[in-house]
Amino acid sequence: SDPFGFADKLNYPFFLIADYDLYGLLMFIGFSAAYPLFDLVSKKFAEQRGVKQEEYKESFAGKKMLNNLSIIVLVLVNVIFWLIAYFFESGVLSTYLFQYHIQTYSVLAAIPLYFYNGKRGLNSKAFNVVSYLFYPLHMLILILVFGLLFWL
């Protein structure tokens, strides 16, 4: 997560460096800000429709509004990083902080965000066990496959 050794140069403990860097931080702040914004906007929409705010927030229109605000945050953060990458295309900033071309694919998360209905998905014991075992098991399989291909 620290390819240029900045943690060593700044005497910053390496284990405190987050994997998500500035992009992840802005996503977190953006999605966190979407909820208070949703409260403000939903209050106004509820008043216009003559219903209570909580009723509007639980309605289909309210859930779609929250989904759309989340999509706006997702796209806005990506546009900010595309602009930064465009205007700072050389130097340490572009090579360390702004190599987010792979994050462009995060815009595809707008598809499930748009269709999310606010309800919890599958919640069975077996599904939870499989979900928690999937990541370490597939990593182990990849390590074994690459070990067989490249180290033998």
PDB file of N, CA, C and O in Angstrom, residues 1 19 51 57 67 110:
ATOM      1  N   SER A   1       0.817  -1.191   0.000  1.00  0.00           N
ATOM      2  CA  SER A   1       0.000   0.000   0.000  1.00  0.00           C
ATOM      3  C   SER A   1       0.858   1.251   0.000  1.00  0.00           C
ATOM      4  O   SER A   1       0.357   2.332  -0.179  1.00  0.00           O
ATOM      5  N   ASP A  19      -5.485   0.827   3.156  1.00  0.00           N
ATOM      6  CA  ASP A  19      -5.404   0.334   1.784  1.00  0.00           C
ATOM      7  C   ASP A  19      -6.150   1.216   0.801  1.00  0.00           C
ATOM      8  O   ASP A  19      -5.889   1.187  -0.376  1.00  0.00           O
ATOM      9  N   VAL A  51     -47.248  13.788   3.806  1.00  0.00           N
ATOM     10  CA  VAL A  51     -47.050  12.582   4.623  1.00  0.00           C
ATOM     11  C   VAL A  51     -45.933  12.842   5.623  1.00  0.00           C
ATOM     12  O   VAL A  51     -45.191  13.815   5.517  1.00  0.00           O
ATOM     13  N   LYS A  57     -39.614   8.172   3.795  1.00  0.00           N
ATOM     14  CA  LYS A  57     -38.311   7.509   3.730  1.00  0.00           C
ATOM     15  C   LYS A  57     -38.456   6.007   3.513  1.00  0.00           C
ATOM     16  O   LYS A  57     -37.617   5.381   2.871  1.00  0.00           O
ATOM     17  N   ASN A  67     -31.000   5.831  -3.016  1.00  0.00           N
ATOM     18  CA  ASN A  67     -30.158   5.140  -3.997  1.00  0.00           C
ATOM     19  C   ASN A  67     -29.555   6.120  -4.991  1.00  0.00           C
ATOM     20  O   ASN A  67     -28.373   6.049  -5.323  1.00  0.00           O
ATOM     21  N   ALA A 110     -23.060   1.419  -9.511  1.00  0.00           N
ATOM     22  CA  ALA A 110     -24.308   2.170  -9.629  1.00  0.00           C
ATOM     23  C   ALA A 110     -25.471   1.257 -10.027  1.00  0.00           C
ATOM     24  O   ALA A 110     -26.616   1.527  -9.661  1.00  0.00           O
TER      25      ALA A 110
END
